[in-house]
């Protein structure tokens, strides 16, 4: 699943992004409603986690705007406004679910998993050659055989699968999977790719190294 978190509180946004990434999701974060509207319209998300109180354009306005434009991406609204009238207003504006702050992380993750199982916003399973990724259950199989991946390994494979056939730069992987905006000079990506290839066994060549650039996931050439 690819999730957009819209939250202007940097500490909370970082916490949510880290928690969701560790669960194997691909996460983008934006701090305001105007940016969120553009992002939702231009990129395919499976879920938007949206704060109500945002600078300039609030969460209700974001909901109304994207719904008026025909976008049906599922929206989970987070807000300190927990009274019934506010919950009704959020749902009427186009939100699909509602969670009051302060919230329990376990409950939020359970709601995200439930949304993934419904497969709304896109196909629940991504297939690249013999590889199948169930984004809702965060399960990977090769020719029907389960591959045990760590949450970070799954997030890395899921991102490469979403971009299948394209060479994904190492810096992009660091930004999207590790949330690192600069190259720390470590070999963390290479280590994870090596571990994934070992688990892929005979299908290790599914992940191609493009020297000096990054990695590409694609079906094996005949």
N, CA, C and O of each residue as an XYZ file, in Angstrom:
888
protein
N       0.828     -1.197      0.000
C       0.000      0.000      0.000
C       0.864      1.249      0.000
O       1.901      1.305      0.661
N       0.425      2.239     -0.744
C       1.098      3.539     -0.762
C       0.194      4.532     -0.026
O      -0.965      4.726     -0.391
N       0.746      5.149      1.009
C      -0.039      6.003      1.906
C       0.513      7.426      1.902
O       1.724      7.640      1.929
N      -0.403      8.392      1.866
C      -0.034      9.799      2.019
C      -0.456     10.261      3.403
O      -1.629     10.163      3.763
N       0.502     10.769      4.185
C       0.216     11.349      5.496
C       0.233     12.867      5.350
O       1.226     13.447      4.910
N      -0.874     13.502      5.722
C      -0.981     14.964      5.653
C      -1.053     15.482      7.081
O      -2.099     15.395      7.724
N       0.043     16.017      7.574
C       0.140     16.423      8.977
C       1.176     17.527      9.114
O       2.316     17.368      8.678
N       0.780     18.666      9.728
C       1.706     19.785      9.857
C       2.567     19.713     11.111
O       3.548     20.447     11.231
N       2.210     18.835     12.050
C       3.037     18.636     13.232
C       4.197     17.714     12.851
O       4.001     16.520     12.626
N       5.398     18.275     12.781
C       6.537     17.517     12.272
C       6.831     16.274     13.102
O       7.176     15.225     12.558
N       6.695     16.392     14.408
C       6.989     15.254     15.281
C       5.993     14.122     15.052
O       6.381     12.958     14.953
N       4.708     14.467     14.968
C       3.684     13.448     14.738
C       3.804     12.859     13.332
O       3.652     11.653     13.138
N       4.076     13.724     12.359
C       4.221     13.251     10.979
C       5.371     12.249     10.878
O       5.248     11.220     10.215
N       6.483     12.556     11.537
C       7.641     11.662     11.515
C       7.319     10.347     12.215
O       7.720      9.277     11.757
N       6.595     10.433     13.323
C       6.206      9.234     14.072
C       5.318      8.330     13.219
O       5.542      7.121     13.153
N       4.317      8.910     12.571
C       3.413      8.132     11.725
C       4.154      7.515     10.542
O       3.967      6.342     10.218
N       4.990      8.318      9.912
C       5.734      7.829      8.753
C       6.624      6.658      9.139
O       6.679      5.655      8.427
N       7.313      6.780     10.253
C       8.208      5.718     10.699
C       7.431      4.447     11.051
O       7.834      3.344     10.680
N       6.316      4.609     11.769
C       5.517      3.453     12.173
C       4.937      2.727     10.959
O       4.960      1.498     10.903
N       4.424      3.474      9.996
C       3.829      2.862      8.808
C       4.896      2.216      7.923
O       4.673      1.145      7.359
N       6.047      2.866      7.805
C       7.137      2.301      6.999
C       7.621      0.996      7.605
O       7.904      0.042      6.881
N       7.720      0.945      8.922
C       8.160     -0.276      9.593
C       7.151     -1.406      9.424
O       7.497     -2.580      9.554
N       5.901     -1.048      9.134
C       4.883     -2.063      8.863
C       4.901     -2.521      7.409
O       4.147     -3.414      7.021
N       5.767     -1.905      6.607
C       5.916     -2.342      5.226
C       5.206     -1.496      4.199
O       5.163     -1.866      3.026
N       4.641     -0.355      4.608
C       3.950      0.508      3.669
C       4.925      1.525      3.060
O       5.947      1.865      3.656
N       4.582      1.994      1.870
C       5.331      3.072      1.231
C       4.632      4.378      1.617
O       3.433      4.530      1.383
N       5.371      5.316      2.204
C       4.754      6.503      2.812
C       5.337      7.798      2.254
O       6.553      7.956      2.150
N       4.444      8.722      1.896
C       4.819     10.098      1.589
C       4.216     10.992      2.665
O       3.169     10.669      3.226
N       4.870     12.111      2.955
C       4.370     13.050      3.959
C       4.342     14.452      3.373
O       5.315     14.885      2.755
N       3.236     15.167      3.561
C       3.157     16.581      3.191
C       2.588     17.350      4.384
O       1.815     16.791      5.163
N       2.967     18.648      4.542
C       2.607     19.384      5.754
C       1.385     20.293      5.646
O       0.999     20.909      6.639
N       0.766     20.395      4.469
C      -0.345     21.340      4.344
C      -1.377     20.845      3.333
O      -1.103     19.971      2.509
N      -2.571     21.431      3.422
C      -3.679     20.984      2.594
C      -3.527     21.259      1.116
O      -3.905     20.430      0.289
N      -2.978     22.418      0.769
C      -2.830     22.763     -0.647
C      -1.905     21.775     -1.351
O      -2.206     21.311     -2.451
N      -0.784     21.457     -0.717
C       0.145     20.484     -1.291
C      -0.518     19.119     -1.385
O      -0.333     18.394     -2.363
N      -1.293     18.776     -0.359
C      -1.965     17.472     -0.339
C      -2.905     17.312     -1.527
O      -2.937     16.253     -2.154
N      -3.665     18.349     -1.839
C      -4.615     18.267     -2.959
C      -3.875     17.964     -4.256
O      -4.294     17.100     -5.026
N      -2.780     18.671     -4.498
C      -2.005     18.433     -5.710
C      -1.404     17.042     -5.744
O      -1.392     16.386     -6.786
N      -0.905     16.593     -4.599
C      -0.282     15.274     -4.506
C      -1.311     14.170     -4.745
O      -1.033     13.206     -5.458
N      -2.487     14.307     -4.154
C      -3.529     13.294     -4.295
C      -3.980     13.187     -5.746
O      -4.274     12.096     -6.235
N      -4.033     14.325     -6.428
C      -4.479     14.322     -7.819
C      -3.424     13.766     -8.778
O      -3.761     13.243     -9.841
N      -2.150     13.882     -8.400
C      -1.091     13.506     -9.344
C      -0.505     12.124     -9.102
O       0.111     11.560    -10.006
N      -0.677     11.559     -7.906
C      -0.083     10.259     -7.593
C      -1.147      9.277     -7.112
O      -2.117      9.681     -6.470
N      -0.972      7.975     -7.420
C      -1.960      6.961     -7.021
C      -1.734      6.470     -5.595
O      -0.816      5.687     -5.352
N      -2.546      6.914     -4.664
C      -2.436      6.455     -3.289
C      -3.536      5.456     -2.964
O      -4.620      5.490     -3.548
N      -3.238      4.564     -2.021
C      -4.220      3.595     -1.555
C      -4.958      4.120     -0.333
O      -6.051      3.653     -0.012
N      -4.355      5.098      0.351
C      -4.967      5.663      1.552
C      -4.342      7.016      1.842
O      -3.144      7.215      1.639
N      -5.169      7.952      2.323
C      -4.681      9.256      2.796
C      -5.030      9.368      4.275
O      -6.194      9.239      4.654
N      -4.028      9.606      5.101
C      -4.251      9.879      6.524
C      -4.149     11.390      6.679
O      -3.079     11.973      6.507
N      -5.267     12.011      7.005
C      -5.412     13.464      6.874
C      -5.754     14.132      8.192
O      -6.752     13.795      8.829
N      -4.920     15.085      8.601
C      -5.211     15.879      9.793
C      -6.280     16.921      9.466
O      -6.296     17.468      8.363
N      -7.151     17.189     10.394
C      -8.206     18.193     10.175
C      -7.613     19.602     10.204
O      -7.843     20.402      9.297
N      -6.849     19.891     11.257
C      -6.331     21.253     11.448
C      -5.012     21.418     10.689
O      -3.955     21.000     11.162
N      -5.090     22.024      9.523
C      -3.922     22.252      8.689
C      -3.821     23.740      8.350
O      -4.837     24.434      8.334
N      -2.619     24.237      8.079
C      -2.482     25.650      7.709
C      -3.104     25.946      6.356
O      -2.997     25.147      5.425
N      -3.752     27.090      6.253
C      -4.335     27.621      5.011
C      -5.528     26.806      4.522
O      -6.655     27.300      4.544
N      -5.308     25.585      4.086
C      -6.407     24.735      3.612
C      -6.577     23.595      4.602
O      -5.692     22.748      4.722
N      -7.710     23.557      5.322
C      -7.871     22.535      6.360
C      -8.304     21.186      5.765
O      -8.583     21.066      4.572
N      -8.346     20.185      6.640
C      -8.661     18.836      6.191
C     -10.029     18.691      5.560
O     -10.186     17.955      4.586
N     -11.030     19.386      6.104
C     -12.371     19.326      5.522
C     -12.346     19.838      4.086
O     -12.965     19.248      3.200
N     -11.636     20.928      3.861
C     -11.564     21.496      2.513
C     -10.833     20.557      1.560
O     -11.195     20.443      0.389
N      -9.799     19.887      2.071
C      -9.086     18.909      1.245
C     -10.038     17.802      0.815
O     -10.086     17.431     -0.358
N     -10.796     17.277      1.775
C     -11.771     16.216      1.467
C     -12.754     16.672      0.405
O     -12.946     15.995     -0.605
N     -13.371     17.814      0.633
C     -14.388     18.305     -0.301
C     -13.800     18.506     -1.699
O     -14.415     18.138     -2.699
N     -12.604     19.094     -1.755
C     -11.996     19.406     -3.052
C     -11.689     18.154     -3.854
O     -12.025     18.081     -5.036
N     -11.055     17.167     -3.231
C     -10.677     15.970     -3.990
C     -11.910     15.155     -4.381
O     -11.925     14.513     -5.431
N     -12.944     15.180     -3.533
C     -14.170     14.458     -3.888
C     -14.898     15.159     -5.052
O     -15.430     14.503     -5.948
N     -14.910     16.487     -5.021
C     -15.526     17.224     -6.114
C     -14.830     16.979     -7.442
O     -15.445     17.067     -8.505
N     -13.530     16.666     -7.371
C     -12.757     16.392     -8.578
C     -12.835     14.929     -8.988
O     -12.180     14.501     -9.938
N     -13.642     14.171     -8.260
C     -13.875     12.780     -8.639
C     -12.900     11.779     -8.071
O     -12.954     10.604     -8.433
N     -12.010     12.200     -7.193
C     -11.031     11.282     -6.616
C     -11.685     10.482     -5.486
O     -12.286     11.058     -4.579
N     -11.563      9.152     -5.546
C     -12.212      8.294     -4.556
C     -11.225      7.612     -3.614
O     -11.570      6.622     -2.969
N     -10.004      8.130     -3.527
C      -9.023      7.530     -2.624
C      -9.580      7.513     -1.194
O     -10.149      8.510     -0.749
N      -9.427      6.407     -0.475
C      -9.902      6.360      0.916
C      -9.179      7.378      1.788
O      -7.968      7.562      1.669
N      -9.931      8.037      2.663
C      -9.359      9.067      3.537
C      -9.698      8.740      4.990
O     -10.863      8.587      5.356
N      -8.648      8.638      5.808
C      -8.795      8.472      7.254
C      -8.429      9.800      7.893
O      -7.289     10.254      7.789
N      -9.401     10.425      8.555
C      -9.165     11.745      9.137
C      -8.764     11.627     10.602
O      -9.383     10.904     11.382
N      -7.706     12.364     10.953
C      -7.246     12.450     12.333
C      -7.537     13.842     12.863
O      -7.245     14.835     12.197
N      -8.109     13.922     14.053
C      -8.395     15.248     14.604
C      -8.662     15.184     16.091
O      -9.107     14.165     16.619
N      -8.382     16.292     16.757
C      -8.695     16.414     18.182
C     -10.177     16.731     18.380
O     -10.676     16.704     19.504
N     -10.871     17.027     17.294
C     -12.304     17.338     17.380
C     -13.090     16.030     17.402
O     -13.390     15.450     16.359
N     -13.415     15.584     18.605
C     -14.006     14.252     18.762
C     -15.517     14.261     18.996
O     -16.127     13.202     19.146
N     -16.120     15.443     19.028
C     -17.555     15.506     19.261
C     -18.313     14.968     18.049
O     -17.814     14.987     16.924
N     -19.525     14.492     18.304
C     -20.330     13.889     17.241
C     -20.548     14.838     16.053
O     -20.389     14.402     14.913
N     -20.902     16.108     16.265
C     -21.103     17.000     15.110
C     -19.860     17.114     14.226
O     -19.965     17.166     13.001
N     -18.676     17.153     14.860
C     -17.436     17.245     14.082
C     -17.190     15.959     13.290
O     -16.762     16.001     12.137
N     -17.468     14.811     13.928
C     -17.294     13.543     13.215
C     -18.220     13.476     12.013
O     -17.830     13.014     10.940
N     -19.447     13.939     12.200
C     -20.414     13.949     11.094
C     -19.928     14.863      9.978
O     -20.016     14.524      8.798
N     -19.408     16.041     10.370
C     -18.918     16.997      9.369
C     -17.786     16.382      8.553
O     -17.738     16.543      7.333
N     -16.873     15.675      9.226
C     -15.757     15.052      8.523
C     -16.218     13.991      7.541
O     -15.750     13.939      6.404
N     -17.131     13.151      7.982
C     -17.643     12.096      7.105
C     -18.443     12.681      5.949
O     -18.343     12.202      4.819
N     -19.235     13.711      6.223
C     -20.017     14.351      5.158
C     -19.119     15.050      4.137
O     -19.491     15.194      2.973
N     -17.952     15.478      4.573
C     -17.025     16.154      3.656
C     -16.347     15.173      2.708
O     -15.767     15.574      1.698
N     -16.424     13.875      3.041
C     -15.843     12.877      2.145
C     -14.881     11.918      2.794
O     -14.344     11.042      2.116
N     -14.640     12.052      4.104
C     -13.760     11.102      4.788
C     -14.435      9.740      4.885
O     -15.658      9.655      5.002
N     -13.642      8.683      4.836
C     -14.178      7.326      4.949
C     -14.106      6.796      6.369
O     -14.867      5.907      6.751
N     -13.188      7.346      7.147
C     -13.003      6.879      8.515
C     -12.527      8.063      9.353
O     -12.124      9.096      8.819
N     -12.582      7.894     10.668
C     -12.345      9.012     11.569
C     -11.675      8.483     12.825
O     -12.154      7.515     13.417
N     -10.580      9.096     13.240
C      -9.893      8.678     14.457
C      -9.528      9.922     15.255
O      -8.857     10.823     14.752
N      -9.981      9.960     16.508
C      -9.761     11.134     17.343
C      -8.389     11.096     18.000
O      -7.908     10.042     18.415
N      -7.763     12.281     18.087
C      -6.509     12.422     18.825
C      -6.820     12.657     20.302
O      -7.827     13.290     20.620
N      -5.984     12.164     21.200
C      -4.842     11.269     20.954
C      -5.341      9.873     20.605
O      -6.328      9.403     21.172
N      -4.669      9.219     19.684
C      -5.112      7.901     19.238
C      -4.097      6.838     19.634
O      -2.940      7.138     19.927
N      -4.547      5.611     19.635
C      -3.675      4.487     19.911
C      -3.078      4.008     18.588
O      -3.814      3.761     17.632
N      -1.757      3.875     18.524
C      -1.108      3.473     17.278
C      -1.607      2.119     16.803
O      -1.792      1.913     15.604
N      -1.825      1.199     17.725
C      -2.320     -0.126     17.342
C      -3.656     -0.050     16.626
O      -3.896     -0.768     15.655
N      -4.532      0.836     17.119
C      -5.841      0.985     16.472
C      -5.683      1.592     15.084
O      -6.335      1.151     14.138
N      -4.817      2.604     14.951
C      -4.609      3.219     13.638
C      -4.084      2.181     12.639
O      -4.559      2.112     11.505
N      -3.104      1.377     13.061
C      -2.552      0.364     12.163
C      -3.593     -0.679     11.806
O      -3.609     -1.173     10.679
N      -4.466     -1.024     12.748
C      -5.534     -1.984     12.462
C      -6.499     -1.426     11.419
O      -6.960     -2.153     10.540
N      -6.798     -0.140     11.521
C      -7.683      0.483     10.527
C      -7.023      0.533      9.156
O      -7.686      0.353      8.135
N      -5.716      0.779      9.136
C      -4.995      0.773      7.867
C      -5.021     -0.622      7.252
O      -5.241     -0.761      6.048
N      -4.800     -1.652      8.058
C      -4.842     -3.025      7.553
C      -6.230     -3.368      7.025
O      -6.363     -4.022      5.991
N      -7.260     -2.926      7.735
C      -8.627     -3.199      7.301
C      -8.904     -2.542      5.959
O      -9.547     -3.130      5.090
N      -8.416     -1.327      5.799
C      -8.603     -0.624      4.521
C      -7.865     -1.365      3.417
O      -8.373     -1.485      2.302
N      -6.678     -1.858      3.716
C      -5.916     -2.605      2.721
C      -6.615     -3.880      2.294
O      -6.582     -4.248      1.120
N      -7.254     -4.562      3.249
C      -7.946     -5.807      2.909
C      -9.112     -5.565      1.967
O      -9.472     -6.426      1.165
N      -9.689     -4.392      2.075
C     -10.802     -4.079      1.173
C     -10.302     -3.738     -0.223
O     -11.075     -3.692     -1.180
N      -8.972     -3.494     -0.328
C      -8.389     -3.263     -1.648
C      -8.842     -1.986     -2.308
O      -8.732     -1.848     -3.526
N      -9.356     -1.034     -1.521
C      -9.823      0.210     -2.129
C      -8.647      1.038     -2.589
O      -7.587      1.042     -1.962
N      -8.848      1.755     -3.715
C      -7.835      2.656     -4.209
C      -6.820      1.987     -5.108
O      -5.910      2.656     -5.596
N      -6.943      0.686     -5.347
C      -5.996      0.015     -6.223
C      -6.019     -1.469     -5.990
O      -6.682     -1.936     -5.065
N      -5.306     -2.232     -6.813
C      -5.254     -3.663     -6.668
C      -4.518     -4.026     -5.382
O      -3.487     -3.435     -5.060
N      -5.060     -5.011     -4.642
C      -4.442     -5.412     -3.390
C      -3.158     -6.196     -3.631
O      -2.254     -6.177     -2.795
N      -3.070     -6.890     -4.772
C      -1.908     -7.705     -5.080
C      -1.171     -7.141     -6.287
O      -1.776     -6.859     -7.322
N       0.137     -6.981     -6.144
C       0.996     -6.526     -7.232
C       1.796     -7.722     -7.718
O       2.371     -8.457     -6.915
N       1.835     -7.920     -9.032
C       2.567     -9.055     -9.603
C       3.631     -8.554    -10.565
O       3.370     -7.713    -11.426
N       4.815     -9.079    -10.403
C       5.921     -8.807    -11.318
C       6.569    -10.159    -11.616
O       7.302    -10.696    -10.785
N       6.300    -10.701    -12.790
C       6.811    -12.026    -13.119
C       6.318    -13.041    -12.106
O       5.117    -13.097    -11.842
N       7.209    -13.851    -11.524
C       6.795    -14.868    -10.547
C       6.538    -14.296     -9.155
O       6.086    -15.014     -8.262
N       6.823    -13.016     -8.969
C       6.681    -12.377     -7.661
C       5.279    -11.807     -7.483
O       4.769    -11.107     -8.358
N       4.662    -12.111     -6.348
C       3.356    -11.542     -6.004
C       3.453    -10.914     -4.621
O       3.934    -11.540     -3.677
N       2.992     -9.670     -4.511
C       3.010     -8.955     -3.245
C       1.590     -8.628     -2.832
O       0.888     -7.895     -3.528
N       1.167     -9.169     -1.700
C      -0.129     -8.831     -1.125
C       0.098     -7.651     -0.201
O       0.621     -7.803      0.903
N      -0.303     -6.465     -0.662
C       0.002     -5.249      0.083
C      -0.784     -5.156      1.381
O      -0.308     -4.579      2.359
N      -1.999     -5.729      1.392
C      -2.816     -5.650      2.604
C      -2.233     -6.515      3.717
O      -2.140     -6.083      4.866
N      -1.843     -7.737      3.368
C      -1.306     -8.656      4.362
C       0.210     -8.564      4.480
O       0.807     -9.204      5.346
N       0.841     -7.759      3.599
C       2.288     -7.601      3.560
C       2.965     -8.967      3.445
O       3.847     -9.325      4.225
N       2.506     -9.714      2.428
C       3.023    -11.059      2.195
C       3.588    -11.149      0.787
O       2.971    -10.684     -0.171
N       4.767    -11.752      0.668
C       5.405    -11.921     -0.633
C       5.496    -13.407     -0.969
O       5.813    -14.228     -0.108
N       5.216    -13.743     -2.226
C       5.367    -15.117     -2.679
C       6.087    -15.134     -4.026
O       5.965    -14.204     -4.824
N       6.833    -16.200     -4.261
C       7.497    -16.440     -5.536
C       7.041    -17.787     -6.054
O       7.298    -18.819     -5.434
N       6.366    -17.779     -7.188
C       5.781    -19.014     -7.739
C       4.919    -19.706     -6.691
O       4.889    -20.933     -6.598
N       4.221    -18.892     -5.905
C       3.324    -19.432     -4.894
C       3.985    -19.800     -3.580
O       3.292    -20.176     -2.635
N       5.306    -19.703     -3.488
C       6.041    -20.031     -2.262
C       6.263    -18.762     -1.454
O       6.757    -17.762     -1.975
N       5.893    -18.809     -0.166
C       6.029    -17.631      0.684
C       7.491    -17.275      0.898
O       8.329    -18.147      1.125
N       7.788    -15.978      0.824
C       9.133    -15.471      1.099
C       9.047    -14.630      2.375
O       8.291    -13.660      2.429
N       9.805    -14.994      3.381
C       9.770    -14.279      4.655
C      10.649    -13.039      4.583
O      11.876    -13.130      4.632
N      10.012    -11.888      4.468
C      10.723    -10.612      4.407
C      10.469     -9.820      5.676
O       9.376     -9.870      6.241
N      11.480     -9.088      6.123
C      11.281     -8.167      7.235
C      10.404     -7.008      6.740
O      10.269     -6.814      5.532
N       9.810     -6.240      7.654
C       9.009     -5.096      7.205
C       9.762     -4.144      6.283
O       9.197     -3.658      5.303
N      11.029     -3.874      6.585
C      11.804     -2.962      5.744
C      12.097     -3.592      4.387
O      12.047     -2.911      3.363
N      12.401     -4.889      4.374
C      12.633     -5.581      3.108
C      11.377     -5.567      2.253
O      11.440     -5.367      1.040
N      10.224     -5.785      2.902
C       8.979     -5.765      2.142
C       8.729     -4.374      1.574
O       8.314     -4.243      0.423
N       8.977     -3.337      2.368
C       8.778     -1.962      1.897
C       9.662     -1.679      0.694
O       9.234     -1.025     -0.256
N      10.900     -2.172      0.733
C      11.829     -1.960     -0.379
C      11.355     -2.685     -1.635
O      11.334     -2.106     -2.722
N      10.975     -3.951     -1.482
C      10.482     -4.715     -2.639
C       9.193     -4.100     -3.172
O       8.999     -4.018     -4.385
N       8.306     -3.664     -2.266
C       7.034     -3.083     -2.689
C       7.261     -1.811     -3.505
O       6.568     -1.565     -4.492
N       8.234     -1.008     -3.083
C       8.500      0.225     -3.828
C       9.086     -0.097     -5.195
O       8.688      0.503     -6.193
N      10.023     -1.033     -5.253
C      10.585     -1.425     -6.548
C       9.511     -2.033     -7.442
O       9.521     -1.821     -8.654
N       8.581     -2.789     -6.851
C       7.511     -3.407     -7.637
C       6.567     -2.347     -8.190
O       6.097     -2.450     -9.323
N       6.292     -1.324     -7.375
C       5.419     -0.243     -7.844
C       6.045      0.482     -9.025
O       5.343      1.004     -9.891
N       7.388      0.510     -9.052
C       8.116      1.178    -10.128
C       8.726      0.157    -11.095
O       9.722      0.445    -11.760
N       8.128     -1.033    -11.172
C       8.689     -2.138    -11.962
C       9.044     -1.695    -13.380
O       8.263     -1.019    -14.050
N      10.237     -2.091    -13.821
C      10.707     -1.754    -15.150
C      11.477     -0.453    -15.216
O      12.121     -0.161    -16.223
N      11.416      0.338    -14.147
C      12.149      1.616    -14.105
C      13.333      1.480    -13.171
O      13.235      0.847    -12.119
N      14.451      2.073    -13.555
C      15.609      2.090    -12.673
C      15.336      3.118    -11.569
O      15.169      4.306    -11.845
N      15.293      2.655    -10.330
C      15.022      3.537     -9.197
C      16.358      3.942     -8.561
O      17.086      3.084     -8.062
N      16.684      5.232     -8.575
C      17.954      5.675     -7.987
C      18.061      5.312     -6.510
O      17.068      5.270     -5.784
N      19.271      5.058     -6.098
C      19.527      4.726     -4.697
C      19.029      5.838     -3.765
O      18.479      5.560     -2.700
N      19.225      7.087     -4.173
C      18.776      8.204     -3.337
C      17.261      8.217     -3.168
O      16.757      8.604     -2.114
N      16.536      7.795     -4.200
C      15.078      7.733     -4.115
C      14.644      6.648     -3.140
O      13.694      6.833     -2.379
N      15.338      5.523     -3.165
C      15.023      4.450     -2.223
C      15.286      4.898     -0.790
O      14.501      4.599      0.111
N      16.383      5.609     -0.578
C      16.677      6.113      0.753
C      15.584      7.073      1.222
O      15.197      7.060      2.391
N      15.093      7.900      0.307
C      14.073      8.892      0.666
C      12.729      8.238      0.942
O      12.050      8.599      1.903
N      12.337      7.279      0.109
C      10.996      6.708      0.198
C      10.879      5.555      1.184
O       9.839      5.379      1.819
N      11.944      4.770      1.314
C      11.874      3.592      2.179
C      12.505      3.849      3.539
O      12.058      3.309      4.551
N      13.559      4.686      3.558
C      14.232      4.984      4.826
C      13.971      6.403      5.314
O      14.425      6.784      6.393
N      13.241      7.188      4.522
C      12.920      8.575      4.896
C      14.181      9.399      5.157
O      14.187     10.268      6.029
N      15.235      9.131      4.411
C      16.483      9.865      4.540
C      16.624     10.789      3.339
O      16.674     10.315      2.204
N      16.688     12.084      3.561
C      16.734     13.059      2.478
C      18.142     13.295      1.948
O      18.337     14.090      1.029
N      19.128     12.602      2.528
C      20.496     12.727      2.036
C      21.145     11.353      2.144
O      20.688     10.503      2.908
N      22.204     11.140      1.385
C      22.907      9.866      1.397
C      23.880      9.843      2.569
O      24.856     10.593      2.558
N      23.648      9.010      3.578
C      24.527      8.991      4.750
C      25.869      8.328      4.479
O      26.733      8.292      5.354
N      26.047      7.802      3.270
C      27.306      7.168      2.936
C      27.408      5.729      3.394
O      28.468      5.114      3.273
N      26.308      5.175      3.926
C      26.311      3.783      4.367
C      25.895      2.881      3.208
O      25.508      3.354      2.139
N      25.984      1.580      3.441
C      25.573      0.622      2.412
C      24.274     -0.072      2.785
O      24.069     -1.240      2.453
N      23.389      0.654      3.480
C      22.147      0.053      3.976
C      21.284     -0.496      2.842
O      20.680     -1.558      2.992
N      21.217      0.203      1.718
C      20.400     -0.288      0.601
C      21.016     -1.567      0.042
O      20.317     -2.550     -0.201
N      22.310     -1.541     -0.154
C      22.994     -2.708     -0.721
C      22.837     -3.936      0.168
O      22.637     -5.043     -0.333
N      22.925     -3.751      1.474
C      22.781     -4.865      2.414
C      21.378     -5.465      2.324
O      21.217     -6.685      2.298
N      20.365     -4.595      2.277
C      18.991     -5.094      2.193
C      18.741     -5.809      0.863
O      18.086     -6.851      0.833
N      19.255     -5.258     -0.227
C      19.092     -5.912     -1.524
C      19.765     -7.283     -1.511
O      19.204     -8.254     -2.020
N      20.958     -7.367     -0.936
C      21.683     -8.640     -0.840
C      20.860     -9.663     -0.062
O      20.748    -10.817     -0.476
N      20.288     -9.244      1.059
C      19.478    -10.156      1.870
C      18.229    -10.616      1.123
O      17.843    -11.782      1.196
N      17.606     -9.691      0.408
C      16.396    -10.040     -0.353
C      16.740    -11.034     -1.459
O      16.013    -12.004     -1.672
N      17.831    -10.797     -2.151
C      18.244    -11.718     -3.221
C      18.487    -13.117     -2.673
O      18.123    -14.110     -3.304
N      19.100    -13.191     -1.504
C      19.331    -14.506     -0.894
C      18.005    -15.206     -0.625
O      17.888    -16.416     -0.820
N      17.018    -14.460     -0.183
C      15.710    -15.046      0.093
C      14.961    -15.392     -1.185
O      14.153    -16.320     -1.199
N      15.224    -14.653     -2.261
C      14.596    -14.936     -3.551
C      15.181    -16.191     -4.200
O      14.557    -16.785     -5.079
N      16.371    -16.592     -3.770
C      16.980    -17.807     -4.283
C      17.169    -17.794     -5.788
O      17.867    -16.934     -6.324
N      16.546    -18.752     -6.472
C      16.699    -18.879     -7.925
C      16.169    -17.666     -8.674
O      16.491    -17.470     -9.846
N      15.358    -16.852     -8.008
C      14.786    -15.662     -8.645
C      15.526    -14.386     -8.242
O      14.999    -13.286     -8.407
N      16.746    -14.529     -7.715
C      17.501    -13.366     -7.241
C      17.687    -12.318     -8.327
O      17.733    -11.121     -8.041
N      17.793    -12.769     -9.581
C      18.045    -11.835    -10.685
C      16.845    -10.947    -10.996
O      16.936    -10.078    -11.864
N      15.722    -11.146    -10.307
C      14.574    -10.238    -10.475
C      14.977     -8.799    -10.148
O      14.468     -7.850    -10.744
N      15.894     -8.653     -9.194
C      16.372     -7.319     -8.831
C      17.690     -7.086     -9.551
O      18.693     -7.739     -9.263
N      17.678     -6.164    -10.472
C      18.862     -5.857    -11.275
C      19.584     -4.637    -10.706
O      18.958     -3.627    -10.383
N      20.891     -4.741    -10.589
C      21.709     -3.600    -10.168
C      22.130     -2.805    -11.399
O      22.710     -3.356    -12.335
N      21.839     -1.523    -11.391
C      22.311     -0.631    -12.453
C      23.431      0.185    -11.836
O      23.187      1.148    -11.108
N      24.646     -0.205    -12.133
C      25.815      0.341    -11.450
C      25.871      1.869    -11.521
O      25.732      2.465    -12.589
N      26.076      2.473    -10.377
C      26.198      3.916    -10.302
C      24.864      4.649    -10.268
O      24.834      5.873    -10.140
N      23.753      3.910    -10.382
C      22.436      4.552    -10.392
C      21.552      3.995     -9.292
O      21.230      4.705     -8.339
N      21.151      2.727     -9.410
C      20.247      2.161     -8.433
C      19.843      0.752     -8.800
O      20.679     -0.058     -9.204
N      18.541      0.454     -8.659
C      18.056     -0.899     -8.853
C      16.767     -0.909     -9.670
O      16.006      0.059     -9.679
N      16.546     -2.026    -10.353
C      15.330     -2.190    -11.141
C      14.759     -3.567    -10.878
O      15.486     -4.560    -10.876
N      13.449     -3.627    -10.654
C      12.752     -4.888    -10.468
C      11.970     -5.179    -11.747
O      11.217     -4.336    -12.236
N      12.157     -6.364    -12.270
C      11.421     -6.712    -13.487
C      11.478     -8.191    -13.729
O      12.325     -8.877    -13.158
N      10.580     -8.716    -14.580
C      10.592    -10.139    -14.885
C      11.894    -10.546    -15.556
O      12.503     -9.757    -16.279
N      12.314    -11.766    -15.317
C      13.527    -12.284    -15.911
C      13.381    -12.377    -17.418
O      12.335    -12.768    -17.936
N      14.439    -12.015    -18.103
C      14.421    -12.105    -19.570
C      14.467    -13.576    -19.988
O      15.139    -14.400    -19.368
N      13.726    -13.878    -21.064
C      13.687    -15.245    -21.550
C      15.029    -15.586    -22.206
O      15.214    -16.704    -22.688
